[in-house]
Coordinates of C-alpha atoms in Angstrom, one line a residue:
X11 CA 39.7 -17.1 -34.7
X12 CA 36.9 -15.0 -33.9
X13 CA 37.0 -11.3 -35.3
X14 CA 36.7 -8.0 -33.2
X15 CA 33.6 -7.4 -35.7
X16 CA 31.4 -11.0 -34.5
X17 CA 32.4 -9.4 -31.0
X18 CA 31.2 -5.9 -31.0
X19 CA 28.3 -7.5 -32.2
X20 CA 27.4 -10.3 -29.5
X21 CA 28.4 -7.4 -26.9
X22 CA 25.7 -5.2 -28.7
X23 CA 23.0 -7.8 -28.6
X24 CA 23.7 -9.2 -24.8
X25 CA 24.2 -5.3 -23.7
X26 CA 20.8 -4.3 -25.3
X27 CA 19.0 -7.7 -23.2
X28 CA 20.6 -5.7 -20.1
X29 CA 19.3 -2.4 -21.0
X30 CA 16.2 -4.1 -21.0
X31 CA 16.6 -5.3 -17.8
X32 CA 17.5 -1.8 -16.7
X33 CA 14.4 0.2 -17.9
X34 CA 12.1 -1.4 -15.9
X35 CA 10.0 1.7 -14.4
X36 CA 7.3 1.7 -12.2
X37 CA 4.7 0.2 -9.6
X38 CA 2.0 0.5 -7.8
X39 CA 1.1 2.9 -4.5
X40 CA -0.6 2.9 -1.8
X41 CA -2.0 0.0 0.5
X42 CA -5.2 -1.7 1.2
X43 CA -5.6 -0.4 5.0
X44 CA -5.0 3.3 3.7
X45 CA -7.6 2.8 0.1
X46 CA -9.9 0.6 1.5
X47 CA -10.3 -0.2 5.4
X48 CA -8.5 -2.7 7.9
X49 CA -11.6 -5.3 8.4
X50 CA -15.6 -5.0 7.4
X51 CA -16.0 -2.1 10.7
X52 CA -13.5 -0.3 9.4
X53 CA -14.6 -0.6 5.4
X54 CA -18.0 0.3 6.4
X55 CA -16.9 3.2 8.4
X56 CA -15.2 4.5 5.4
X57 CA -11.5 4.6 7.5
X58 CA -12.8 6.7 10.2
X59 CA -11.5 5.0 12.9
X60 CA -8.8 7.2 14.9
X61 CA -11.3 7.5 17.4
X62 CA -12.7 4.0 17.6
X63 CA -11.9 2.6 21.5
X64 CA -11.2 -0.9 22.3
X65 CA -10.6 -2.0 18.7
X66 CA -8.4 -4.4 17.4
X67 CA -7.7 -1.6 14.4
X68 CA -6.1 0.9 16.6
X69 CA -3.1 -1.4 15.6
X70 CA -3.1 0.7 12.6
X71 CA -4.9 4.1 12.6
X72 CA -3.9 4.6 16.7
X73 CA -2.5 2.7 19.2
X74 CA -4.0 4.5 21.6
X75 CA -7.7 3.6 21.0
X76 CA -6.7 -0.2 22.3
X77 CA -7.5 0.7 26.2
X78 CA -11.3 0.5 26.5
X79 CA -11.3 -2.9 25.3
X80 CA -11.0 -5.2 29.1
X81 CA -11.0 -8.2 27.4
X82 CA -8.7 -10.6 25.0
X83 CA -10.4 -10.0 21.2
X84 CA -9.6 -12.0 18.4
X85 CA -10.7 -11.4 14.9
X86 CA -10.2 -12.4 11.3
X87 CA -11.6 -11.8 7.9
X88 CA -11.3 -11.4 4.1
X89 CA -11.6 -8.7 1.8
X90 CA -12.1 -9.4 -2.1
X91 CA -11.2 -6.5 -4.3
X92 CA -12.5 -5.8 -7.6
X93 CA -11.7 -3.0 -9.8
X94 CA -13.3 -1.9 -12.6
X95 CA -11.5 0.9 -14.0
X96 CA -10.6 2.0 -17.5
X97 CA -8.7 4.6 -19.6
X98 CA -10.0 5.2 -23.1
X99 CA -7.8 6.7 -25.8
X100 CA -9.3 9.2 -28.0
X101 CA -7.3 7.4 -30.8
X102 CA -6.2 4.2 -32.2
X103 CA -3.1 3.0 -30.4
X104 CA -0.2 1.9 -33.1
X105 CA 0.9 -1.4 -33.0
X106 CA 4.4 -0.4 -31.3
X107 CA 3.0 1.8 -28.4
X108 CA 2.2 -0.2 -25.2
X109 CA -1.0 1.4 -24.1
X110 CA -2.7 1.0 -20.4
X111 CA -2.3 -1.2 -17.7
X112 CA -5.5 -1.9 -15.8
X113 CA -4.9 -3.1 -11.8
X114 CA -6.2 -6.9 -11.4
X115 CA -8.9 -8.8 -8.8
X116 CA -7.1 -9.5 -5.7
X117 CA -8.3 -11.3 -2.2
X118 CA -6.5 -11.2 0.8
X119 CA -7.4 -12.5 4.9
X120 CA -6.6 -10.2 7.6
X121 CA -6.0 -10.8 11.5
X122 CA -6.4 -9.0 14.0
X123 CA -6.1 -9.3 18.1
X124 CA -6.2 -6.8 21.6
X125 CA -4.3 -8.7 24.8
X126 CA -4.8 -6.5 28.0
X127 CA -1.7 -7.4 29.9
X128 CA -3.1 -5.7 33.0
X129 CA -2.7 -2.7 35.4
X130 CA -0.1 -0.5 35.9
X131 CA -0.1 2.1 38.8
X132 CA -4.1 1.4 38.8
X133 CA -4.0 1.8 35.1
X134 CA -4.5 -0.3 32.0
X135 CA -1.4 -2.0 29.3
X136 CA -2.5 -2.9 26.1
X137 CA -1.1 -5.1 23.4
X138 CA -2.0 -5.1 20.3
X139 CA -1.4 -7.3 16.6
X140 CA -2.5 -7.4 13.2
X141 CA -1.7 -8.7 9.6
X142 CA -2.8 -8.8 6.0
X143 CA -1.8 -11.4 3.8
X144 CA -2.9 -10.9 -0.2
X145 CA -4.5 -14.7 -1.5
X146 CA -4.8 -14.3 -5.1
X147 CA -1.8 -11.7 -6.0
X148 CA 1.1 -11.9 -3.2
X149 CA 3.4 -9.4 -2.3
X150 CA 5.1 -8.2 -6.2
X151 CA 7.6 -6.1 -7.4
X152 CA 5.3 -4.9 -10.7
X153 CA 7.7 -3.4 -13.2
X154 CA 6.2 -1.3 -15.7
X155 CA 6.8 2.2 -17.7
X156 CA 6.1 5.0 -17.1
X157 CA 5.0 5.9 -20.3
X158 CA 2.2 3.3 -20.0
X159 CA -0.7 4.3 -18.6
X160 CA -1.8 3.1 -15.1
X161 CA -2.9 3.6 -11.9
X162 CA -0.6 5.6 -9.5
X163 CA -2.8 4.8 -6.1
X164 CA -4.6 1.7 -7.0
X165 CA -2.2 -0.4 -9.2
X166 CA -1.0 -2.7 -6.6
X167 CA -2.6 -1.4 -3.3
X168 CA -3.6 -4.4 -2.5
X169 CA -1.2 -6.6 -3.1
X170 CA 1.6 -6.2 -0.1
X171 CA 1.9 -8.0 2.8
X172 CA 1.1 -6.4 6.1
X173 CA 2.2 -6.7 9.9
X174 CA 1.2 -4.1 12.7
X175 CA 2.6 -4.2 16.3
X176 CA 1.5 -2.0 18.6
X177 CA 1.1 -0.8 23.1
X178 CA -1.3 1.6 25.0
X179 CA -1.7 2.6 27.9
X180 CA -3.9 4.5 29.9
X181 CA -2.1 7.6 31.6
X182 CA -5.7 8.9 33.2
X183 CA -9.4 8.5 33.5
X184 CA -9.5 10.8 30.5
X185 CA -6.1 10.5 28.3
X186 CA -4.6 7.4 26.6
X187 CA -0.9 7.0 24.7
X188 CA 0.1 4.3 22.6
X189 CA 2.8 3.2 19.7
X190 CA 3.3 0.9 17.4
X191 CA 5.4 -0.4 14.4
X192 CA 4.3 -1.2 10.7
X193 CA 6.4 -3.6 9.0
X194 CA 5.8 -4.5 5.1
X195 CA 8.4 -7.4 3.0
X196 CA 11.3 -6.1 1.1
X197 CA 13.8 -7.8 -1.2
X198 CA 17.5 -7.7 -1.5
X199 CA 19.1 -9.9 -4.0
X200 CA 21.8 -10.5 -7.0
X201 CA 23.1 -12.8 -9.2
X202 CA 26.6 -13.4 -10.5
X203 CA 27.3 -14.7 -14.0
X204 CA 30.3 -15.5 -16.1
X205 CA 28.9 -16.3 -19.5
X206 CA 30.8 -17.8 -22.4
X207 CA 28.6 -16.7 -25.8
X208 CA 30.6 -18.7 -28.0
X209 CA 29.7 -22.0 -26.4
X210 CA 26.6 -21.1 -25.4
X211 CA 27.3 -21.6 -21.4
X212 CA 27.2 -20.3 -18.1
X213 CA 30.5 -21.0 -17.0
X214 CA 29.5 -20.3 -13.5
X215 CA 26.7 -18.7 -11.6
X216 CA 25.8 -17.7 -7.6
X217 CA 22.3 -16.3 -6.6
X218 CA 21.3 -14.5 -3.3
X219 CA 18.7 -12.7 -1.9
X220 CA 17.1 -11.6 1.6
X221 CA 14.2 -10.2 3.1
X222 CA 14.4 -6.2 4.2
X223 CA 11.6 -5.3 5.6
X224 CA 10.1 -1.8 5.3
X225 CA 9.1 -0.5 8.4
X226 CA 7.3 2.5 9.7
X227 CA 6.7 4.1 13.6
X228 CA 3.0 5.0 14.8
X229 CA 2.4 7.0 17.4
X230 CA -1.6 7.3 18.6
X231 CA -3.0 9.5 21.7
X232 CA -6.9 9.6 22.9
X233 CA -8.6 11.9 24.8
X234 CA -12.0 11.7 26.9
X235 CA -12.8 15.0 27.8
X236 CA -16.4 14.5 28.5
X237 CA -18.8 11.3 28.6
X238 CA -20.2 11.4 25.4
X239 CA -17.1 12.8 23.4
X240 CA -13.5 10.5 22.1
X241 CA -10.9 12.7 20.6
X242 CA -8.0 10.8 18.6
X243 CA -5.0 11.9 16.8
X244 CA -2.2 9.6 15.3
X245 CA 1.3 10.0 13.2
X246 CA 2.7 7.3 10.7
X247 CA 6.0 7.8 9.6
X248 CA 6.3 7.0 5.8
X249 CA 6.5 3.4 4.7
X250 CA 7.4 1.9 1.4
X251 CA 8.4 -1.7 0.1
X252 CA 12.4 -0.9 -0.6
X253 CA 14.2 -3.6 -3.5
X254 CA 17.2 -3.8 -4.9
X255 CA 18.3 -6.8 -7.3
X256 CA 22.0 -6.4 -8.6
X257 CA 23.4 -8.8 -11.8
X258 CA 26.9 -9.2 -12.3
X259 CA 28.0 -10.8 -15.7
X260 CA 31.3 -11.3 -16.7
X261 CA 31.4 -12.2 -20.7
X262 CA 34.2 -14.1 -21.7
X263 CA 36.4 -12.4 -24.3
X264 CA 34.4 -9.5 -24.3
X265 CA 33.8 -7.4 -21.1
X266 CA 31.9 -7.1 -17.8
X267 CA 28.1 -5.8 -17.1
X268 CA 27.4 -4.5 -13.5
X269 CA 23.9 -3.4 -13.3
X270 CA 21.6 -2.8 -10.2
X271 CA 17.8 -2.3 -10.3
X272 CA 16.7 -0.9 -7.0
X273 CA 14.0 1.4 -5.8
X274 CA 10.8 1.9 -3.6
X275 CA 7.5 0.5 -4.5
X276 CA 4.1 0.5 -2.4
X277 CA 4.6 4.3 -1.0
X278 CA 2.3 5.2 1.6
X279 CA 3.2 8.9 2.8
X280 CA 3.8 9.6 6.0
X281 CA -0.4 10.9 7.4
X282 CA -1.7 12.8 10.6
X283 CA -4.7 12.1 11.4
X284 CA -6.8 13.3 14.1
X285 CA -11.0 13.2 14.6
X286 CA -14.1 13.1 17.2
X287 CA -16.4 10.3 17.8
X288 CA -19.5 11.7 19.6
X289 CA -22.7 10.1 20.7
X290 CA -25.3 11.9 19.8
X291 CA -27.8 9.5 21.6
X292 CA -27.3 5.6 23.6
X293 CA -27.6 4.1 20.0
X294 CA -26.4 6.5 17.4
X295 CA -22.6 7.5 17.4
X296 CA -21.4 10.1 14.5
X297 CA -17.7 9.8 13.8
X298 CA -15.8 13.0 12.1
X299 CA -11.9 12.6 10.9
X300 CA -9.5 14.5 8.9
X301 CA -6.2 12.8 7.1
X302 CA -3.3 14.9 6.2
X303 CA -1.2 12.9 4.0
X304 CA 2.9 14.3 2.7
X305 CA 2.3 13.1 -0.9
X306 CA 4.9 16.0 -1.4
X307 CA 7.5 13.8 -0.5
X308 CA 6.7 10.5 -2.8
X309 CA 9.5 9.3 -4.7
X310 CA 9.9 8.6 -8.4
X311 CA 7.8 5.3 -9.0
X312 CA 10.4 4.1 -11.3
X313 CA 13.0 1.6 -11.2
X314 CA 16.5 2.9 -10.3
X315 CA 19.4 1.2 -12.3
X316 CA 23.2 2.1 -11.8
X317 CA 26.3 0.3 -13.1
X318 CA 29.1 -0.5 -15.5
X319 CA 29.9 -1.7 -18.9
X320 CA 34.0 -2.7 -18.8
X321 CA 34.5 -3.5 -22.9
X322 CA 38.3 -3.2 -22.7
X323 CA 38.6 -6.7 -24.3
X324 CA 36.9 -5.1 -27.3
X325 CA 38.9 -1.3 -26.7
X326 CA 35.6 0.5 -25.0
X327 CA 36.6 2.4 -21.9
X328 CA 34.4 1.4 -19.0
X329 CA 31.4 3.1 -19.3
X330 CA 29.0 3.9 -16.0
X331 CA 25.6 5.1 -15.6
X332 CA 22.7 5.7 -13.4
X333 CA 19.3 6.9 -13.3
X334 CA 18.2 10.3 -12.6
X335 CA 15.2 10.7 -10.2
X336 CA 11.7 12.0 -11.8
X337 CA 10.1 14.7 -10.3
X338 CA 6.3 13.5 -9.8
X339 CA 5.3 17.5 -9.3
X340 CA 2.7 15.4 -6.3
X341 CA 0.9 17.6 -3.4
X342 CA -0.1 17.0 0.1
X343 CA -3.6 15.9 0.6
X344 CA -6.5 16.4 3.0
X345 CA -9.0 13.9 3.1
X346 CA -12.5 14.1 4.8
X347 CA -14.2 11.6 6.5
X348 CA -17.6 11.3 8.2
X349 CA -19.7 8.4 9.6
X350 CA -22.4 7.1 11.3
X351 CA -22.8 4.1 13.5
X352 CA -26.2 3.4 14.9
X353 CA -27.2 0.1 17.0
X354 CA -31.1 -0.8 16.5
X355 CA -30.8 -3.3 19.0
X356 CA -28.3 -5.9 21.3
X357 CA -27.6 -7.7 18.4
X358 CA -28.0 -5.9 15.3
X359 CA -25.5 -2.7 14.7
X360 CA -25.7 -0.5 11.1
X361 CA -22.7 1.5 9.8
X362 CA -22.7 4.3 7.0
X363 CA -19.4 5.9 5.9
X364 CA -18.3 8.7 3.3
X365 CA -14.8 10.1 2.5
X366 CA -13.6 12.6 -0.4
X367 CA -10.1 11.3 -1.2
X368 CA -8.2 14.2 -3.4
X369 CA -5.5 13.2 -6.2
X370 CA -1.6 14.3 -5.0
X371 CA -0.9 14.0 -8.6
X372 CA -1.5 16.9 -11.3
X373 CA -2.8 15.9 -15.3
X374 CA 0.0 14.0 -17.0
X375 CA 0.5 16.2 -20.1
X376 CA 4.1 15.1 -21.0
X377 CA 5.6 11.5 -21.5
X378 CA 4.3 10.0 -18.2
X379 CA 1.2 8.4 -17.5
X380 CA 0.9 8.1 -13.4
X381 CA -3.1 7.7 -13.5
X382 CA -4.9 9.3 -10.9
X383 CA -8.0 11.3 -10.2
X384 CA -10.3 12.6 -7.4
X385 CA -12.0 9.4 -5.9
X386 CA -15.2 9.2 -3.5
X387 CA -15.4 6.8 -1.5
X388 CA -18.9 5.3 0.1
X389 CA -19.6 2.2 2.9
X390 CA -22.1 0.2 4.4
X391 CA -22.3 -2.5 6.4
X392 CA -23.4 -4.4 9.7
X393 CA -22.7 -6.4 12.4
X394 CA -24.2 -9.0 14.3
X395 CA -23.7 -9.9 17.8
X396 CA -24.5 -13.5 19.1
X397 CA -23.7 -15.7 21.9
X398 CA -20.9 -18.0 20.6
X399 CA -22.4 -21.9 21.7
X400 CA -18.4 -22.9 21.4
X401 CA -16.6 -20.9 23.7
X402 CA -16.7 -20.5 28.2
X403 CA -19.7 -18.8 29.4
X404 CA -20.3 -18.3 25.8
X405 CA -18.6 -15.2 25.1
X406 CA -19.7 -13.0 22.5
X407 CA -18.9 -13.9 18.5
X408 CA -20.0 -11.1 16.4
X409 CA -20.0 -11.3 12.8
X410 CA -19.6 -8.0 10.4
X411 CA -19.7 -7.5 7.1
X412 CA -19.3 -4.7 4.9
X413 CA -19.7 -3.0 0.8
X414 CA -17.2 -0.8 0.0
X415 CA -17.2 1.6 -3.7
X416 CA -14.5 3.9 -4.3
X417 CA -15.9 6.4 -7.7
X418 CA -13.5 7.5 -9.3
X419 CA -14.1 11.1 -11.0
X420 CA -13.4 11.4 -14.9
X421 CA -10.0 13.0 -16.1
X422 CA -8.8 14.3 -19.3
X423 CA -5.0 13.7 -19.8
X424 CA -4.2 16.2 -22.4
X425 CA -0.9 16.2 -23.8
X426 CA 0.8 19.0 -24.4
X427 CA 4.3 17.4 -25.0
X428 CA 5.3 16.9 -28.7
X429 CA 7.2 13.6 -27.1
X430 CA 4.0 11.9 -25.7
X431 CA 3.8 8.7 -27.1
X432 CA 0.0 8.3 -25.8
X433 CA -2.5 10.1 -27.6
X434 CA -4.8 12.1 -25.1
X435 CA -7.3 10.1 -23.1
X436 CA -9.3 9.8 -20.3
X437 CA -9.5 7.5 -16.6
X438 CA -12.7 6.7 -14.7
X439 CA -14.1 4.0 -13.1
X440 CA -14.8 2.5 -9.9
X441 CA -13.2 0.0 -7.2
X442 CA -15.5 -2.5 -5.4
X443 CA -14.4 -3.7 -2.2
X444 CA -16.4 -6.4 0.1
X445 CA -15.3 -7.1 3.8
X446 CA -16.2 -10.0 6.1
X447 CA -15.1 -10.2 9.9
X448 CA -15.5 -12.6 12.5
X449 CA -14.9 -10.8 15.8
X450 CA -14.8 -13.0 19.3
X451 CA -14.5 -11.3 22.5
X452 CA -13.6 -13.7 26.0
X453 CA -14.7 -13.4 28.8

């Protein structure tokens, strides 16, 4: 006969594995498109591209800008991502305190493509597509706490899987529409368990899980309202990676755990953006954009767990909880951007981009450590433009390729909370980001 006691005291271990489980907090934000660029142009340009016509990108910053291009273009490319960031403590960590989290090397290829489906009432239908698939660190669920220190924005940015649909069309000489749809993976999933701890078996067990998808709505317009002068403006409804994974264990003789983890991981905000692309002369082009970005509205990073303990076998009433949302005290943002693009010749084409990206995050003084800081972000690159000797009346192949450094300012993180479990530190660093496009346009 097993005793109550020996009971109370299996429940006490298995419940603790659980709680374990439960207190999973926190992942990254942010995505590669929004840190970094969609494709070498883009990187190089430092994401001023809202008003970039005829550009298999306007599948992400505007719809819109996909009328000017008369021709099916293709592209494809990879980005490598290498941060080099660091937090230093301005004391010894203890043995027992879990100290910073640093975001790893990623790689990823990216696709892009423009179909012009034809006229409409004399005017041009655009389709457009694009994707981003991470090599070296797929799409994760990272779980980590929040009283560790990492990187709010630049944790995981770069490790989610992409899609981008999007349609323009050309309402006048002088004024295009378009719309589109972001899609990033989700997961939905459980498992069931009846456990028996005295025999040391799982009496039965049933897994499931499915995709759910976050998705987000883009809406783009462009407007021509003189030669040398493009004017575009978009809206991206909020995205985020949405999970939810439930466990249901029934221990024999002793009582029932329902848990669910759930949450939102890889927040992007929902961002206006509107700028002016202006050519100052034939060859020189000087690109201006502003990004307002509802960081206001950012969720707690953490895991979510709710559930039930049922320990009537042992006399517990059933007990529930859930978590209680943490109030990340985030801003809106604006964020600057300014470019040049300047072609020396046919072939040859030299791009030059700077942007001041503000942190939505304020100094984290109490027991959470959501890293962030003031970043500025620099880019240069080229492209080349040849005659492709493959392809029908050898159509043009032009090949970019872009340097990317995001410079991170230093920040003190003073704490001011007597429950801290971080001594006071400090994050800099910088993010290294290197583009390569192959772009072929038919005829």
């Amino acid at each position: 006969m097993i005793s109550t006691r020996f009971k109370f005291r299996c429940a006490t271990v298995v419940l603790g594995l659980f709680y374990g489980i439960l207190l999973w907090p926190d992942v990254g934000q942010g995505s590669l498109f929004d840190t970094h660029g969609y494709g070498a142009r883009a990187v190089a340009l430092g994401n001023a591209m809202v008003s970039q016509r005829g550009d298999y990108t306007g599948v992400y910053y505007n719809p819109a800008t996909l009328t000017g291009q008369p021709s099916v273009q293709v592209a494809l490319g990879f980005d490598v991502i290498l941060p080099k960031l660091k937090i230093t403590f301005d004391e010894p960590l203890s043995s027992d305190v879990a100290g910073e989290v640093l975001p790893s090397n990623n790689a990823g290829a990216h696709l892009g493509a423009i179909f012009p489906i034809g006229e409409f009432w004399g005017r041009q239908l655009v389709l457009g597509a694009g994707f981003f698939a991470p090599i070296l660190q797929p799409t994760r669920v990272e779980a980590l706490d929040k009283t560790q220190a990492h990187f709010y924005r630049f944790q995981a940015q770069s490790d989610a899987l992409t899609l981008g649909f999007a349609a323009a069309f050309e309402l006048t000489d002088w004024i295009s529409l378009g719309a589109g749809l972001h899609v990033i993976g989700g997961l939905k999933g459980g498992s069931n368990l009846e456990i028996d701890l005295f025999s040391r078996r799982i009496l039965s067990e049933r897994k499931v899980a499915q995709v759910d998808p976050g998705r987000a709505a883009v809406f783009g317009l462009t407007l021509t309202p003189i030669e040398r002068l493009v004017v575009g403006a978009s809206f991206r409804q909020e995205i985020d990676l949405p999970y939810e994974m439930t466990i249901d264990a029934n221990l024999t003789g002793i009582g029932r755990v329902l848990t669910t983890v759930y949450g939102r991981t890889l927040y992007r905000p929902a961002k206006w953006l509107l700028g002016a692309q202006y050519a100052i002369t034939d060859a020189l082009n000087l690109l201006v954009q502003i990004d307002y970005e509802r960081w206001s509205q950012a969720p707690d990073p953490a895991a979510r767990y709710r559930g039930s303990v049922d320990g009537r076998a042992l006399n517990f009433e059933i007990q529930e909880f859930d978590y209680v949302p943490l109030d990340l005290g985030a801003v809106d943002t604006l964020t600057p951007r300014f470019a040049l693009e300047y072609r020396s010749s046919k072939e040859w084409s030299w791009f030059a981009g700077y942007a001041f990206l503000p942190t939505p995050l304020p100094a984290q003084t109490d027991i959470t450590n959501y890293v962030d800081s003031d970043t500025h972000q620099l880019g240069l690159g080229f492209a080349y433009s040849v005659s492709n000797p493959w392809a029908t009346n050898q159509a043009p192949l032009t090949i970019e390729f872009a340097l990317q450094c995001l410079q991170m300012e230093t920040r003190d993180m003073r704490k001011a909370s007597a429950d801290a479990q971080l001594p006071d530190y400090r994050a800099s660093g910088r993010i290294w980001n290197s583009s390569f496009s192959l772009r072929h346009t038919f005829n």
